[in-house]
Coordinates of C-alpha atoms in Angstrom, one line a residue:
Chain R
X63 CA 0.1 -0.1 -0.5
X64 CA 1.0 3.7 -0.8
X65 CA -0.4 6.5 -0.6
X66 CA 1.1 10.3 -1.6
X67 CA 0.3 12.8 0.7
X68 CA 1.7 15.9 -2.1
X69 CA 1.0 15.8 -5.4
X70 CA -0.1 18.5 -8.1
X71 CA -1.4 19.0 -11.2
X72 CA -1.2 21.9 -13.5
X73 CA 1.2 24.2 -14.7
X74 CA 4.1 26.3 -13.2
X75 CA 4.2 29.7 -15.1
X76 CA 7.9 29.6 -15.3
X77 CA 8.8 26.5 -17.2
X78 CA 7.1 24.1 -18.3
X79 CA 6.8 20.7 -16.0
X80 CA 6.0 17.5 -17.6
X81 CA 3.7 14.8 -16.3
X82 CA 1.8 17.4 -14.9
X83 CA -2.0 16.2 -15.6
X84 CA -4.0 14.3 -14.1
X85 CA -3.3 11.4 -16.3
X86 CA 1.1 12.0 -15.9
X87 CA 0.4 11.7 -12.4
X88 CA -1.7 8.8 -12.9
X89 CA 0.9 6.8 -15.2
X90 CA 3.8 7.4 -12.7
X91 CA 1.5 6.2 -9.7
X92 CA 1.0 2.9 -11.8
X93 CA 4.5 2.7 -12.1
X94 CA 5.8 2.8 -8.6
X95 CA 2.4 1.2 -7.1
X96 CA 0.2 4.3 -5.1
X97 CA -2.6 3.6 -4.8
X98 CA -4.1 7.1 -3.8
X99 CA -2.4 10.7 -4.2
X100 CA -3.8 14.0 -2.3
X101 CA -3.8 16.4 -5.2
X102 CA -4.0 20.1 -5.7
X103 CA -4.1 22.3 -8.8
X104 CA -1.3 24.4 -9.0
X105 CA -3.2 27.1 -10.8
X106 CA -4.8 28.1 -7.1
X107 CA -1.3 29.5 -6.6
X108 CA -1.3 31.9 -9.5
X109 CA -5.4 32.6 -10.1
X110 CA -6.7 35.3 -8.0
X111 CA -9.8 34.0 -7.3
X112 CA -8.4 30.4 -6.6
X113 CA -11.8 29.0 -6.6
X114 CA -11.5 28.5 -10.4
X115 CA -8.9 26.3 -10.1
X116 CA -10.5 24.2 -7.6
X117 CA -13.5 24.0 -10.1
X118 CA -10.9 22.8 -12.9
X119 CA -9.3 20.3 -10.2
X120 CA -13.5 18.9 -9.6
X121 CA -13.9 18.9 -13.0
X122 CA -10.7 17.2 -14.6
X123 CA -11.1 14.6 -11.4
X124 CA -14.4 13.6 -12.4
X125 CA -13.6 13.1 -16.2
X126 CA -12.4 9.9 -15.2
X127 CA -13.3 6.2 -13.0
X128 CA -9.5 6.0 -12.4
X129 CA -9.0 9.4 -11.1
X130 CA -11.8 9.8 -9.0
X131 CA -10.4 6.5 -7.5
X132 CA -7.5 7.4 -6.6
X133 CA -7.2 11.2 -6.3
X134 CA -7.8 12.9 -3.1
X135 CA -8.4 16.4 -4.0
X136 CA -7.2 19.4 -1.6
X137 CA -8.5 23.3 -3.1
X138 CA -6.5 26.1 -2.6
X139 CA -8.2 28.6 -0.2
X140 CA -7.3 31.9 -0.7
X141 CA -8.9 34.1 2.9
X142 CA -7.8 37.6 1.8
X143 CA -9.8 37.4 -1.6
X144 CA -13.8 37.6 -2.0
X145 CA -16.2 35.5 -1.2
X146 CA -13.0 33.0 0.4
X147 CA -15.6 31.4 3.2
X148 CA -18.3 30.6 0.3
X149 CA -15.4 29.0 -1.7
X150 CA -14.4 26.8 1.4
X151 CA -17.9 25.7 1.9
X152 CA -18.5 24.8 -1.5
X153 CA -15.4 23.0 -2.2
X154 CA -15.5 20.9 0.8
X155 CA -19.6 20.3 0.6
X156 CA -20.2 20.0 -3.3
X157 CA -16.3 19.6 -4.3
X158 CA -15.5 16.9 -2.2
X159 CA -11.8 18.5 -1.5
X160 CA -11.2 16.7 1.9
X161 CA -8.0 19.1 3.1
X162 CA -7.3 22.9 2.1
X163 CA -4.1 24.4 0.8
X164 CA -2.7 28.0 1.5
X165 CA -0.6 30.2 0.2
X166 CA 0.3 33.4 2.9
X167 CA 3.7 34.1 0.6
X168 CA 2.2 33.6 -2.9
X169 CA -1.6 35.5 -1.9
X170 CA 0.3 38.2 -0.1
X171 CA -0.3 37.8 3.6
X172 CA 1.2 37.9 6.8
X173 CA 1.0 34.3 9.0
X174 CA -1.1 36.0 11.8
X175 CA -4.1 37.5 9.0
X176 CA -7.1 37.5 10.8
X177 CA -8.7 35.9 8.1
X178 CA -5.9 32.7 7.5
X179 CA -6.8 32.1 11.4
X180 CA -10.4 32.1 10.8
X181 CA -10.0 30.0 7.5
X182 CA -8.0 28.0 9.8
X183 CA -10.5 27.7 12.2
X184 CA -13.2 26.1 9.7
X185 CA -11.1 23.4 7.8
X186 CA -10.1 22.3 12.0
X187 CA -14.2 22.8 12.7
X188 CA -14.5 20.1 9.6
X189 CA -11.6 18.2 11.0
X190 CA -9.7 18.6 7.8
X191 CA -5.8 19.2 7.0
X192 CA -4.4 22.7 6.6
X193 CA -1.4 21.9 4.4
X194 CA 1.5 24.6 4.3
X195 CA 3.9 24.0 1.4
X196 CA 8.0 24.9 2.6
X197 CA 8.7 25.7 -0.4
X198 CA 7.9 25.3 -4.6
X199 CA 11.1 25.7 -6.7
X200 CA 14.3 25.8 -6.2
X201 CA 14.4 29.6 -5.1
X202 CA 18.2 29.4 -6.5
X203 CA 17.3 29.0 -10.1
X204 CA 13.5 30.3 -9.7
X205 CA 12.5 32.9 -12.1
X206 CA 12.7 36.5 -11.5
X207 CA 9.2 37.3 -11.5
X208 CA 9.2 34.3 -8.8
X209 CA 9.1 35.3 -4.9
X210 CA 12.5 37.1 -3.8
X211 CA 11.8 35.3 -0.2
X212 CA 11.2 31.7 0.9
X213 CA 9.7 31.0 4.3
X214 CA 11.3 28.9 7.0
X215 CA 9.2 26.3 8.7
X216 CA 9.7 28.3 12.1
X217 CA 8.4 31.5 9.8
X218 CA 4.5 29.1 9.9
X219 CA 5.1 28.6 13.5
X220 CA 2.6 31.8 14.8
X221 CA -0.2 30.1 13.0
X222 CA 0.1 26.4 14.8
X223 CA 0.6 29.0 17.9
X224 CA -2.4 30.6 16.9
X225 CA -5.1 27.7 16.4
X226 CA -2.8 24.3 17.6
X227 CA -6.1 22.1 17.6
X228 CA -5.9 22.5 14.0
X229 CA -4.3 19.7 11.7
X230 CA -1.3 20.5 9.7
X231 CA 0.7 19.1 6.6
X232 CA 3.7 20.5 6.5
X233 CA 4.9 20.0 2.6
X234 CA 8.7 19.7 0.8
X235 CA 10.5 20.7 3.9
X236 CA 13.8 22.7 1.6
X237 CA 14.0 26.0 4.1
X238 CA 15.2 26.4 6.8
X239 CA 14.7 23.5 9.9
X240 CA 16.3 25.3 12.3
X241 CA 13.7 25.3 15.4
X242 CA 14.4 26.6 19.5
X243 CA 13.8 24.2 22.1
X244 CA 10.2 26.1 22.2
X245 CA 9.4 26.2 18.9
X246 CA 9.9 22.4 18.3
X247 CA 7.9 22.2 21.7
X248 CA 5.0 23.9 19.7
X249 CA 5.5 21.7 16.4
X250 CA 5.7 18.4 18.5
X251 CA 2.6 19.2 20.6
X252 CA 1.0 19.7 17.5
X253 CA -1.2 17.5 14.8
X254 CA 1.8 17.3 12.0
X255 CA 2.2 15.3 9.2
X256 CA 5.4 15.9 7.3
X257 CA 6.2 14.4 3.5
X258 CA 9.6 12.8 2.5
X259 CA 9.7 15.3 -0.4
X260 CA 11.7 17.8 1.0
X261 CA 15.9 18.2 0.3
X262 CA 16.1 18.7 4.6
X263 CA 15.4 14.9 4.3
X264 CA 19.3 14.1 4.4
X265 CA 18.2 11.0 6.4
X266 CA 15.0 9.8 7.4
X267 CA 15.5 7.8 10.2
X268 CA 17.5 10.7 11.9
X269 CA 14.9 13.2 10.9
X270 CA 11.7 11.0 12.3
X271 CA 13.2 10.3 15.3
X272 CA 13.7 14.1 16.2
X273 CA 10.1 14.9 15.5
X274 CA 8.3 11.3 16.0
X275 CA 8.2 8.8 13.5
X276 CA 4.1 8.6 12.9
X277 CA 4.6 12.5 11.7
X278 CA 6.1 11.2 8.3
X279 CA 4.3 10.4 5.1
X280 CA 5.7 9.8 1.7
X281 CA 5.1 12.5 -0.5
X282 CA 6.4 13.4 -4.0
X283 CA 6.1 16.9 -5.0
X284 CA 5.8 15.6 -8.2
X285 CA 5.8 17.1 -10.7
X286 CA 7.7 20.0 -9.7
X287 CA 10.1 17.1 -8.0
X288 CA 10.6 13.9 -9.2
X289 CA 8.5 11.3 -8.3
X290 CA 11.0 8.5 -6.5
X291 CA 13.6 10.4 -4.3
X292 CA 10.2 11.1 -1.5
X293 CA 10.1 7.5 -1.7
X294 CA 13.6 6.3 -2.1
X295 CA 14.4 7.9 1.1
X296 CA 12.2 5.0 2.8
X297 CA 12.9 2.4 0.1
X298 CA 16.0 2.5 1.6
X299 CA 15.8 2.7 5.1
X300 CA 17.5 -0.5 6.8
X301 CA 15.1 -3.1 8.7
X302 CA 16.3 -1.2 12.4
X303 CA 16.2 2.0 10.6
X304 CA 12.4 2.1 11.3
X305 CA 8.8 0.2 9.9
X306 CA 8.4 1.3 6.2
X307 CA 5.2 0.7 5.8
X308 CA 3.7 3.7 8.5
X309 CA 5.9 6.0 6.4
X310 CA 4.5 4.1 3.3
X311 CA 1.2 4.8 4.0
X312 CA 0.2 3.9 7.6
X313 CA 0.8 7.3 9.6
X314 CA -1.3 9.2 6.1
X315 CA -4.1 7.2 6.5
X316 CA -4.5 7.9 9.8
X317 CA -3.7 11.5 9.7
X318 CA -6.2 11.3 6.5
X319 CA -9.2 9.3 8.4
X320 CA -9.2 7.1 5.1
Chain A
X763 CA 2.3 -6.4 13.1
X764 CA 0.3 -8.1 10.6
X765 CA -1.0 -6.3 7.8
X766 CA -4.6 -6.6 7.7
X767 CA -5.4 -4.3 5.2
X768 CA -6.6 -5.8 1.8
X769 CA -5.5 -3.5 -1.0
X770 CA -8.9 -3.1 -3.0
X771 CA -11.2 -2.6 0.1
X772 CA -8.8 0.5 1.0
X773 CA -9.3 1.7 -2.1
X774 CA -13.1 1.4 -2.6
X775 CA -12.8 3.4 0.8
X776 CA -10.6 5.9 -0.3
X777 CA -12.9 6.8 -3.3
X778 CA -15.5 7.1 -1.3
X779 CA -14.5 9.2 1.6
X780 CA -13.1 11.0 -1.3
X781 CA -16.5 11.5 -3.2
X782 CA -19.0 10.1 -1.7
X783 CA -20.4 13.5 0.0
X784 CA -20.3 15.1 -3.5
X785 CA -21.6 12.2 -5.4
X786 CA -24.1 10.5 -3.4
X787 CA -24.9 6.5 -3.8
X788 CA -24.5 6.4 -7.5
X789 CA -20.8 6.5 -7.1
X790 CA -20.8 4.8 -3.7
X791 CA -22.3 2.0 -5.3
X792 CA -19.8 2.2 -8.3
X793 CA -16.8 2.4 -6.3
X794 CA -17.7 -1.1 -4.7
X795 CA -16.1 -2.7 -8.1
X796 CA -12.9 -4.0 -7.9
X797 CA -10.2 -1.1 -8.6
X798 CA -8.6 -1.0 -11.8
X799 CA -5.5 -3.3 -12.2
X800 CA -1.9 -1.3 -12.2
X801 CA 1.3 -2.8 -12.7
X802 CA 2.6 -2.0 -9.4
X803 CA 6.3 -2.8 -8.5
X804 CA 6.5 -3.9 -5.2
X805 CA 9.3 -2.0 -2.7
X806 CA 12.1 -4.9 -3.0
X807 CA 12.0 -4.8 -6.6
X808 CA 12.3 -0.7 -7.0
X809 CA 15.2 -1.4 -4.6
X810 CA 16.5 -3.9 -6.6
X811 CA 16.1 -1.8 -9.5
X812 CA 17.7 1.1 -7.6
X813 CA 20.7 -1.3 -6.8
X814 CA 20.9 -2.9 -10.3
X815 CA 22.7 0.1 -11.8
X816 CA 26.4 0.7 -10.9
X817 CA 27.3 3.7 -9.6
X818 CA 30.9 5.8 -9.8
X819 CA 29.8 9.5 -7.8
X820 CA 31.8 12.1 -9.7
X821 CA 30.9 14.4 -7.3
X822 CA 31.3 14.6 -3.7
X823 CA 32.8 15.9 -0.4
X824 CA 34.8 14.7 2.7
X825 CA 35.3 17.3 5.1
X826 CA 32.9 19.8 4.3
X827 CA 30.5 18.9 7.3
X828 CA 30.7 17.1 10.8
X829 CA 30.0 13.7 8.7
X830 CA 33.3 11.6 8.7
X831 CA 34.2 9.4 5.2
X832 CA 32.0 6.3 7.1
X833 CA 28.6 8.2 6.6
X834 CA 29.8 8.2 2.6
X835 CA 30.5 4.7 2.9
X836 CA 27.2 4.2 4.4
X837 CA 25.2 5.8 1.3
X838 CA 27.3 3.7 -1.3
X839 CA 26.4 0.7 0.7
X840 CA 23.0 2.0 0.9
X841 CA 22.4 2.7 -3.1
X842 CA 24.2 0.6 -4.2
X843 CA 27.6 2.8 -5.6
X844 CA 31.3 1.2 -6.2
X845 CA 33.3 4.1 -5.9
X846 CA 33.3 7.8 -4.6
X847 CA 35.7 10.8 -6.1
X848 CA 35.5 12.8 -3.0
X849 CA 37.0 15.7 -2.9
X850 CA 37.7 18.9 0.1
X851 CA 37.8 22.3 -1.9
X852 CA 38.4 24.9 0.1
X853 CA 35.5 26.8 0.2
X854 CA 36.8 30.9 1.1
X855 CA 37.7 33.7 -0.6
X856 CA 41.4 33.0 -0.1
X857 CA 43.0 29.9 -0.2
X858 CA 46.4 29.6 0.7
X859 CA 48.4 26.9 0.1
X860 CA 48.6 25.6 3.4
X861 CA 44.4 26.1 3.3
X862 CA 44.7 23.5 -0.1
X863 CA 47.8 21.1 1.4
X864 CA 45.2 20.9 4.6
X865 CA 42.3 20.1 2.8
X866 CA 44.1 17.6 0.1
X867 CA 45.2 15.6 3.5
X868 CA 41.9 15.3 5.2
X869 CA 40.9 13.4 1.1
X870 CA 44.1 11.0 2.0
X871 CA 43.4 9.9 5.0
X872 CA 39.6 9.1 4.1
X873 CA 41.5 6.9 1.1
X874 CA 43.5 5.7 3.5
X875 CA 40.8 4.1 5.9
X876 CA 38.2 3.1 3.1
X877 CA 40.8 1.8 0.2
X878 CA 39.1 0.8 -3.6
X879 CA 35.8 2.9 -2.2
X880 CA 36.8 6.3 -1.7
X881 CA 39.3 7.8 -4.1
X882 CA 40.6 11.3 -3.9
X883 CA 40.5 14.6 -6.3
X884 CA 42.9 17.3 -5.1
X885 CA 42.5 20.9 -4.7
X886 CA 44.4 24.1 -5.4
X887 CA 44.5 27.7 -6.3
X888 CA 46.0 28.3 -9.4
X889 CA 47.0 32.1 -7.7
X890 CA 50.3 29.7 -6.6
X891 CA 51.3 27.8 -9.9
X892 CA 54.0 26.9 -8.4
X893 CA 52.8 25.3 -5.6
X894 CA 49.8 24.1 -7.8
X895 CA 52.0 21.8 -9.4
X896 CA 53.4 20.5 -6.9
X897 CA 50.5 19.5 -5.1
X898 CA 49.3 18.0 -8.2
X899 CA 52.3 15.7 -8.3
X900 CA 52.1 15.2 -4.7
X901 CA 48.5 14.2 -4.4
X902 CA 48.5 12.2 -7.9
X903 CA 51.3 10.3 -6.3
X904 CA 49.0 9.2 -3.7
X905 CA 46.2 8.0 -5.9
X906 CA 44.4 10.9 -6.4
X907 CA 42.7 11.2 -10.2
X908 CA 41.0 14.5 -11.0
X909 CA 41.3 18.5 -9.4
X910 CA 38.1 20.0 -7.7
X911 CA 38.5 23.5 -7.9
X912 CA 36.4 26.2 -6.6
X913 CA 36.0 30.3 -6.8
X914 CA 38.5 31.6 -6.0
X915 CA 39.8 32.0 -9.6
X916 CA 37.2 31.8 -13.0
X917 CA 38.0 28.6 -14.8
X918 CA 38.7 30.6 -17.9
X919 CA 41.5 32.7 -16.2
X920 CA 44.7 32.7 -17.4
X921 CA 46.1 31.3 -14.5
X922 CA 44.8 28.2 -15.2
X923 CA 46.4 27.5 -17.8
X924 CA 49.5 25.7 -16.8
X925 CA 47.1 23.7 -14.2
X926 CA 45.0 22.7 -17.6
X927 CA 47.9 21.5 -19.6
X928 CA 49.5 19.4 -16.5
X929 CA 45.5 17.5 -16.6
X930 CA 46.1 17.6 -20.4
X931 CA 49.4 15.6 -19.8
X932 CA 47.7 13.3 -17.2
X933 CA 44.8 12.8 -19.3
X934 CA 42.3 14.1 -16.0
X935 CA 39.4 16.0 -15.6
X936 CA 39.3 18.8 -13.8
X937 CA 35.8 19.6 -11.8
X938 CA 35.0 23.6 -11.3
X939 CA 32.0 24.5 -9.0
X940 CA 29.9 26.7 -11.2
X941 CA 26.8 29.2 -10.7
X942 CA 23.8 30.3 -13.3
X943 CA 21.9 32.2 -11.1
X944 CA 20.0 35.1 -10.9
X945 CA 22.2 38.2 -11.0
X946 CA 24.6 36.7 -13.0
X947 CA 25.3 34.7 -16.2
X948 CA 23.5 37.1 -18.7
X949 CA 20.5 37.8 -16.2
X950 CA 20.2 41.3 -14.9
X951 CA 21.3 41.7 -11.3
X952 CA 17.8 41.2 -9.4
X953 CA 18.5 39.0 -6.0
X954 CA 21.6 39.1 -4.2
X955 CA 22.5 35.4 -3.6
X956 CA 25.9 36.5 -3.0
X957 CA 27.6 34.5 -5.4
X958 CA 31.6 35.3 -5.5
X959 CA 32.5 38.0 -8.5
X960 CA 35.2 35.0 -9.3
X961 CA 32.4 31.8 -9.3
X962 CA 32.7 29.8 -12.8
X963 CA 29.6 30.4 -15.5
X964 CA 28.3 28.5 -17.9
X965 CA 30.2 31.1 -20.6
X966 CA 33.3 30.5 -19.0
X967 CA 33.5 26.7 -19.3
X968 CA 32.8 27.8 -23.3
X969 CA 35.8 29.8 -23.2
X970 CA 38.1 27.3 -21.2
X971 CA 36.8 24.2 -23.4
X972 CA 37.4 26.3 -26.8
X973 CA 41.4 27.1 -26.1
X974 CA 42.1 23.3 -25.0
X975 CA 39.4 20.7 -26.7
X976 CA 42.0 18.2 -25.7
X977 CA 41.3 18.7 -22.3
X978 CA 38.5 17.5 -20.2
X979 CA 36.1 20.1 -18.2
X980 CA 32.9 18.8 -15.3
X981 CA 30.5 21.6 -14.8
X982 CA 29.3 21.1 -11.5
X983 CA 26.0 20.1 -10.0
X984 CA 23.2 21.4 -12.4
X985 CA 21.1 20.2 -9.2
X986 CA 23.0 22.5 -7.1
X987 CA 21.3 25.6 -7.5
X988 CA 21.9 26.2 -11.0
X989 CA 19.6 27.8 -13.6
X990 CA 19.6 24.3 -14.7
X991 CA 18.1 24.7 -18.5
X992 CA 20.5 28.0 -18.9
X993 CA 23.7 26.2 -18.0
X994 CA 22.6 23.0 -20.2
X995 CA 22.0 25.5 -23.3
X996 CA 25.0 27.2 -23.1
X997 CA 27.1 23.9 -22.6
X998 CA 25.6 22.2 -25.6
X999 CA 28.2 22.9 -28.1
X1000 CA 31.4 22.6 -25.9
X1001 CA 32.2 18.7 -26.6
X1002 CA 34.6 18.5 -24.2
X1003 CA 33.0 19.8 -21.4
X1004 CA 31.0 16.9 -19.1
X1005 CA 27.8 18.4 -16.3
X1006 CA 27.2 16.4 -13.5
X1007 CA 23.6 16.0 -12.1
X1008 CA 24.6 16.4 -8.4
X1009 CA 22.8 18.8 -5.8
X1010 CA 19.8 19.0 -3.4
X1011 CA 17.3 20.2 -6.3
X1012 CA 15.8 17.3 -7.6
X1013 CA 13.6 19.1 -9.7
X1014 CA 11.4 16.9 -12.9
X1015 CA 13.0 16.4 -16.3
X1016 CA 15.9 17.9 -15.3
X1017 CA 18.3 14.8 -16.2
X1018 CA 16.7 14.3 -19.1
X1019 CA 17.3 18.1 -20.6
X1020 CA 20.7 17.5 -19.9
X1021 CA 20.1 14.7 -22.6
X1022 CA 18.6 16.4 -24.7
X1023 CA 21.0 19.1 -24.8
X1024 CA 24.7 18.2 -24.9
X1025 CA 23.5 14.0 -25.2
X1026 CA 23.8 11.2 -22.5
X1027 CA 27.5 10.5 -23.0
X1028 CA 28.6 13.9 -21.3
X1029 CA 26.0 13.7 -18.3
X1030 CA 27.4 12.1 -15.4
X1031 CA 26.3 10.7 -12.2
X1032 CA 27.1 12.9 -9.1
X1033 CA 25.5 13.2 -5.7
X1034 CA 27.6 16.4 -3.7
X1035 CA 26.1 14.7 -0.6
X1036 CA 22.3 14.5 -1.1
X1037 CA 22.5 11.2 -2.0
X1038 CA 18.9 10.7 -2.1
X1039 CA 17.7 12.9 -4.6
X1040 CA 20.9 12.2 -7.5
X1041 CA 20.0 8.5 -6.9
X1042 CA 16.4 9.2 -7.2
X1043 CA 16.2 12.0 -10.4
X1044 CA 18.2 9.6 -12.5
X1045 CA 16.6 6.5 -11.4
X1046 CA 12.7 8.6 -12.4
X1047 CA 14.4 9.8 -15.8
X1048 CA 12.1 9.4 -18.4
X1049 CA 15.6 7.3 -20.3
X1050 CA 16.3 3.6 -21.9
X1051 CA 18.3 1.1 -19.3
X1052 CA 20.8 1.5 -21.7
X1053 CA 21.3 5.7 -20.8
X1054 CA 20.6 5.3 -17.3
X1055 CA 23.8 2.5 -17.3
X1056 CA 26.4 5.6 -19.6
X1057 CA 25.4 8.0 -16.7
X1058 CA 25.6 6.2 -13.8
X1059 CA 29.1 4.7 -14.6
X1060 CA 29.9 4.1 -18.2
X1061 CA 30.6 7.6 -18.7
X1062 CA 33.3 8.8 -15.8
X1063 CA 34.7 5.2 -16.0
X1064 CA 35.4 6.4 -19.7
X1065 CA 36.6 9.8 -18.4
X1066 CA 39.2 7.9 -16.3
X1067 CA 39.8 5.0 -19.0
X1068 CA 41.3 7.7 -20.7
X1069 CA 44.8 7.8 -18.2
X1070 CA 44.4 4.5 -17.3
X1071 CA 42.3 5.2 -14.0
X1072 CA 39.1 3.5 -14.3
X1073 CA 37.5 1.0 -12.2
X1074 CA 36.8 -2.6 -13.3

């Protein structure tokens, strides 16, 4: 059994992506034996009205039986754009979205923005996870039109502090992971799931020991990153370094309530 | 613990869970049908595939972090590498002869601890030509193969000419740290990435490669931060510049793009100590088995073969 908690479809405006359709993602899933994938529409990062991206994803996922069976759609919500409360309600109740992704840096609001806190509380009340993406693309070779700064993991912590009883996914750990003792305690006291796609996971067993084995799950960040690296971190663990099945699917299954 | 989850039931439940709220009973009924068959690759098979490829790591370091050589060797065994070509460049603007000799001594110690697994690449600073040529003699005499240099002097600077000429005689490659980041290499300066002014950019490699067509140059880590599309396009017409795929960035299609631009024979596997990404991106690349064998092993071994330094 294998669950990918961090996949995308759609275009990145500054670089051609490959395998970036539902069909392309499904082909990789079949190749590697992935049963289901959490999937989000990249366009939600760039559309001002993110709900259009959620509708696109819904239409695409529901265009084919195999997509419906194997994709778990997440909505992108921008809490400073008009009608976002309706977007959340429609995404959850009509479009069947099983979680939300927010992009404070791309959508130009702060991590303590009151509307964001309200949105996260709404997600919490619906028992839906809130996915925070540490990095979309490697900032060293980004487009001149892309963001000039990235947020480290600690930059997201004020949100966890403000709504500590929500469920969070911290994805693509590729920016700073340095934390004070207090910050690390906050993280460990919150219901957090990390994925295995990020560059800072130089040795999964050591990282899992630091934060807790139950907090890690297979993630690809595909098609931005290659499909296999996040899985290789798990596959190449030695028997004594941990239970691979928890990383392959059990932790994700529990966290997502599947 | 026994796995009691049935795969078909699991997928059926996921489908119902993900979509049932909207679509009601019709989809739930449909979802109870068997899931479509998939060409599933079992975990053991995936690792077999990884280990099946022999690998020479053409760009990897020792002594740039607190990790000792045992960490290098652990990842070699974990991911199926036959040999690492380790180096310790002096990563500060000033690199005196004492600095580069001390760095090379760290590498020699690593080679002594793991003979047959770790082979050294020496470092030097062409601002000190006499001492650098002496260091080439000392370190190659101790079994090192090739040179790894950093940003103290651009690769196209005349200071490098005697070094390159010596390496032509020895039939060894020169691996140079490289950058292709916003603010350099033709881009307008917009972001301060704190790139040192003497860092080598793709155009510098083109220049030195044209002056010395019989020499071999290695453009470092297209996964190490450079704009890899830019770099590969610039290096397309420099047949004696090889590109290594090492670095922490494992963007999809990076390896395929390099092959498309410069040809599969000029693409080398390297990790730059980013072991998972570097193996993962080649394994996942949409290339043939034969092409992956070339990248992982044959291409670098052919470079070594020119001077008789190859791996059996």
